[in-house]
Amino acid sequence: MTWRGMRTGADLLPYRADGEGRAEIRAQPLHADGGRPMDPEIVALAGTAGTTLVTLMATEAWQGVREGVVGLWRRARPERADAVSDELEAAREDLLAARDAADDETEDELRRDWQGRIRRLLAARPDVADDLRALLAEVAPEAPPAAPVITQHATASGSARVYQAGRDQHIHER
């Protein structure tokens, strides 16, 4: 079986079929040429950027975010910058209407749409990834500190019992 590219919405995903109706699909998007997988870091950056963008559409920070994203497109694809500006405004209107109607699906669709658009931009122009990271650092709220990692190991033999807990544990043996 050989891998081929399959377009699913905004992405080109690799797949292979065995001729008997069974197919295997990889979750990692391919470059637009269909030949090689995209850098996972770029995929993750696009995912974060698309989610952050849509989340901030409904905030006071929106105008600055919109200007930053349009500026990014202006540097990478100047012929698309005005259209992207209009598309961002239309997406914001859709998001606000969806939130008024308690329509979570539209918000998810917008998130996936902008993740795909940004992923395609980064695939075509990886040199703008640092500009995007700088924009995200400027507009994204601070992430809460990560919780400490706790690792527990135990060994039991014979009829021994091991009780482990990350916090409160109450044991009532009879």
Tab-separated table of C-alpha atoms in Angstrom:
chain	number	residue	atom	x	y	z
A	1	MET	CA	0.000	0.000	0.000
A	2	THR	CA	1.319	3.448	-0.827
A	3	TRP	CA	0.481	6.670	0.949
A	4	ARG	CA	-1.592	9.250	-0.896
A	5	GLY	CA	-2.903	12.685	0.067
A	6	MET	CA	-6.589	13.169	0.888
A	7	ARG	CA	-8.075	16.645	1.294
A	8	THR	CA	-10.224	16.950	4.420
A	9	GLY	CA	-11.454	20.468	4.916
A	10	ALA	CA	-8.389	22.659	5.247
A	11	ASP	CA	-5.807	19.873	5.425
A	12	LEU	CA	-4.209	17.329	3.176
A	13	LEU	CA	-3.939	14.124	5.224
A	14	PRO	CA	-1.931	11.066	4.222
A	15	TYR	CA	-3.868	7.845	3.760
A	16	ARG	CA	-3.455	4.416	2.283
A	17	ALA	CA	-6.071	1.880	1.273
A	18	ASP	CA	-5.726	-1.872	0.922
A	19	GLY	CA	-8.161	-2.326	-1.963
A	20	GLU	CA	-10.722	-4.079	0.250
A	21	GLY	CA	-12.420	-0.949	1.522
A	22	ARG	CA	-10.120	-0.512	4.519
A	23	ALA	CA	-8.068	2.657	4.838
A	24	GLU	CA	-5.552	3.978	7.312
A	25	ILE	CA	-5.391	7.737	7.821
A	26	ARG	CA	-2.541	9.548	9.517
A	27	ALA	CA	-3.447	12.578	11.589
A	28	GLN	CA	-0.338	14.514	10.573
A	29	PRO	CA	-1.052	16.919	7.690
A	30	LEU	CA	1.059	16.855	4.543
A	31	HIS	CA	2.493	19.845	2.733
A	32	ALA	CA	0.251	21.168	-0.012
A	33	ASP	CA	2.371	19.281	-2.570
A	34	GLY	CA	1.273	16.061	-0.829
A	35	GLY	CA	4.798	14.756	-0.610
A	36	ARG	CA	6.118	15.176	2.899
A	37	PRO	CA	4.622	15.583	6.360
A	38	MET	CA	4.564	19.061	7.846
A	39	ASP	CA	6.842	19.919	10.739
A	40	PRO	CA	4.900	19.034	13.922
A	41	GLU	CA	6.071	22.290	15.528
A	42	ILE	CA	4.495	24.285	12.697
A	43	VAL	CA	1.280	22.263	13.005
A	44	ALA	CA	1.203	22.936	16.774
A	45	LEU	CA	1.958	26.645	16.289
A	46	ALA	CA	-0.856	26.960	13.753
A	47	GLY	CA	-3.226	25.155	16.113
A	48	THR	CA	-2.372	27.474	18.985
A	49	ALA	CA	-2.593	30.544	16.774
A	50	GLY	CA	-5.976	29.605	15.300
A	51	THR	CA	-7.441	28.851	18.712
A	52	THR	CA	-6.046	32.059	20.215
A	53	LEU	CA	-7.258	34.121	17.272
A	54	VAL	CA	-10.845	32.868	17.486
A	55	THR	CA	-10.888	33.138	21.278
A	56	LEU	CA	-9.750	36.771	21.135
A	57	MET	CA	-12.312	37.705	18.461
A	58	ALA	CA	-14.858	38.281	21.209
A	59	THR	CA	-12.610	40.385	23.459
A	60	GLU	CA	-11.500	43.986	23.788
A	61	ALA	CA	-8.108	42.967	22.375
A	62	TRP	CA	-9.640	42.080	19.012
A	63	GLN	CA	-8.604	45.141	16.991
A	64	GLY	CA	-4.945	44.751	17.945
A	65	VAL	CA	-5.047	41.025	17.234
A	66	ARG	CA	-6.707	41.591	13.862
A	67	GLU	CA	-4.116	44.200	12.909
A	68	GLY	CA	-1.312	41.829	13.930
A	69	VAL	CA	-2.700	38.949	11.876
A	70	VAL	CA	-3.345	41.140	8.832
A	71	GLY	CA	0.199	42.515	9.200
A	72	LEU	CA	1.509	38.965	9.182
A	73	TRP	CA	-0.359	38.256	5.942
A	74	ARG	CA	0.800	41.598	4.516
A	75	ARG	CA	4.441	40.494	5.000
A	76	ALA	CA	3.920	36.937	3.763
A	77	ARG	CA	1.224	37.280	1.105
A	78	PRO	CA	0.496	40.961	0.466
A	79	GLU	CA	-1.996	40.188	-2.305
A	80	ARG	CA	-4.239	38.378	0.243
A	81	ALA	CA	-3.973	40.826	3.163
A	82	ASP	CA	-7.106	42.874	2.392
A	83	ALA	CA	-9.175	39.739	1.790
A	84	VAL	CA	-7.907	38.218	5.058
A	85	SER	CA	-8.893	41.413	6.884
A	86	ASP	CA	-12.440	41.125	5.518
A	87	GLU	CA	-12.559	37.392	6.293
A	88	LEU	CA	-11.470	38.040	9.874
A	89	GLU	CA	-14.258	40.569	10.349
A	90	ALA	CA	-16.807	38.164	8.857
A	91	ALA	CA	-15.515	35.391	11.134
A	92	ARG	CA	-15.859	37.676	14.155
A	93	GLU	CA	-19.463	38.478	13.244
A	94	ASP	CA	-20.158	34.742	12.841
A	95	LEU	CA	-18.543	34.020	16.210
A	96	LEU	CA	-20.533	36.698	18.052
A	97	ALA	CA	-23.778	35.484	16.484
A	98	ALA	CA	-22.910	31.879	17.363
A	99	ARG	CA	-22.202	32.794	20.958
A	100	ASP	CA	-25.523	34.642	21.190
A	101	ALA	CA	-27.237	31.494	19.904
A	102	ALA	CA	-25.168	29.175	22.146
A	103	ASP	CA	-23.821	27.494	18.988
A	104	ASP	CA	-20.537	25.842	20.014
A	105	GLU	CA	-20.183	24.014	16.706
A	106	THR	CA	-19.725	27.256	14.744
A	107	GLU	CA	-16.993	28.363	17.117
A	108	ASP	CA	-15.238	25.005	16.651
A	109	GLU	CA	-15.556	25.317	12.871
A	110	LEU	CA	-14.080	28.822	12.942
A	111	ARG	CA	-11.212	27.584	15.096
A	112	ARG	CA	-10.442	24.732	12.682
A	113	ASP	CA	-10.774	27.046	9.685
A	114	TRP	CA	-8.257	29.574	11.006
A	115	GLN	CA	-5.917	26.840	12.196
A	116	GLY	CA	-5.897	25.519	8.633
A	117	ARG	CA	-5.388	28.939	7.077
A	118	ILE	CA	-2.474	29.701	9.367
A	119	ARG	CA	-0.998	26.222	8.842
A	120	ARG	CA	-1.090	26.714	5.069
A	121	LEU	CA	0.507	30.159	5.420
A	122	LEU	CA	3.303	28.705	7.554
A	123	ALA	CA	3.793	25.788	5.145
A	124	ALA	CA	4.231	28.222	2.279
A	125	ARG	CA	6.247	30.773	4.276
A	126	PRO	CA	7.939	29.167	7.310
A	127	ASP	CA	9.991	32.350	7.737
A	128	VAL	CA	6.960	34.110	9.290
A	129	ALA	CA	6.711	31.591	12.149
A	130	ASP	CA	8.848	33.786	14.428
A	131	ASP	CA	6.625	36.791	13.681
A	132	LEU	CA	3.581	34.700	14.577
A	133	ARG	CA	5.199	33.524	17.819
A	134	ALA	CA	5.962	37.143	18.739
A	135	LEU	CA	2.360	38.142	18.028
A	136	LEU	CA	1.035	35.292	20.162
A	137	ALA	CA	3.374	36.224	23.015
A	138	GLU	CA	2.079	39.785	22.815
A	139	VAL	CA	-1.657	39.031	22.729
A	140	ALA	CA	-2.119	35.658	24.423
A	141	PRO	CA	-2.875	35.688	28.115
A	142	GLU	CA	-0.218	34.246	30.353
A	143	ALA	CA	-0.512	30.501	30.730
A	144	PRO	CA	-0.935	29.283	34.292
A	145	PRO	CA	2.163	27.648	35.720
A	146	ALA	CA	2.362	23.951	35.031
A	147	ALA	CA	1.461	21.626	37.869
A	148	PRO	CA	4.400	19.741	39.351
A	149	VAL	CA	4.937	16.255	38.033
A	150	ILE	CA	4.647	13.528	40.637
A	151	THR	CA	5.897	10.048	39.914
A	152	GLN	CA	5.118	7.163	42.208
A	153	HIS	CA	6.665	3.701	42.108
A	154	ALA	CA	5.681	0.697	44.185
A	155	THR	CA	6.582	-2.942	44.325
A	156	ALA	CA	4.498	-5.597	46.038
A	157	SER	CA	5.115	-9.274	46.402
A	158	GLY	CA	3.314	-12.168	47.967
A	159	SER	CA	0.127	-11.026	49.654
A	160	ALA	CA	1.352	-7.451	50.255
A	161	ARG	CA	-0.829	-4.446	49.402
A	162	VAL	CA	0.261	-1.112	48.046
A	163	TYR	CA	-1.812	2.034	48.508
A	164	GLN	CA	-0.781	5.182	46.642
A	165	ALA	CA	-2.517	8.496	46.281
A	166	GLY	CA	-1.722	11.907	44.940
A	167	ARG	CA	-3.716	13.483	47.707
A	168	ASP	CA	-6.191	12.365	50.385
A	169	GLN	CA	-6.670	8.660	50.772
A	170	HIS	CA	-8.953	6.906	53.228
A	171	ILE	CA	-8.571	3.182	53.747
A	172	HIS	CA	-11.033	1.191	55.808
A	173	GLU	CA	-9.840	-2.390	56.144
A	174	ARG	CA	-11.971	-5.075	57.744
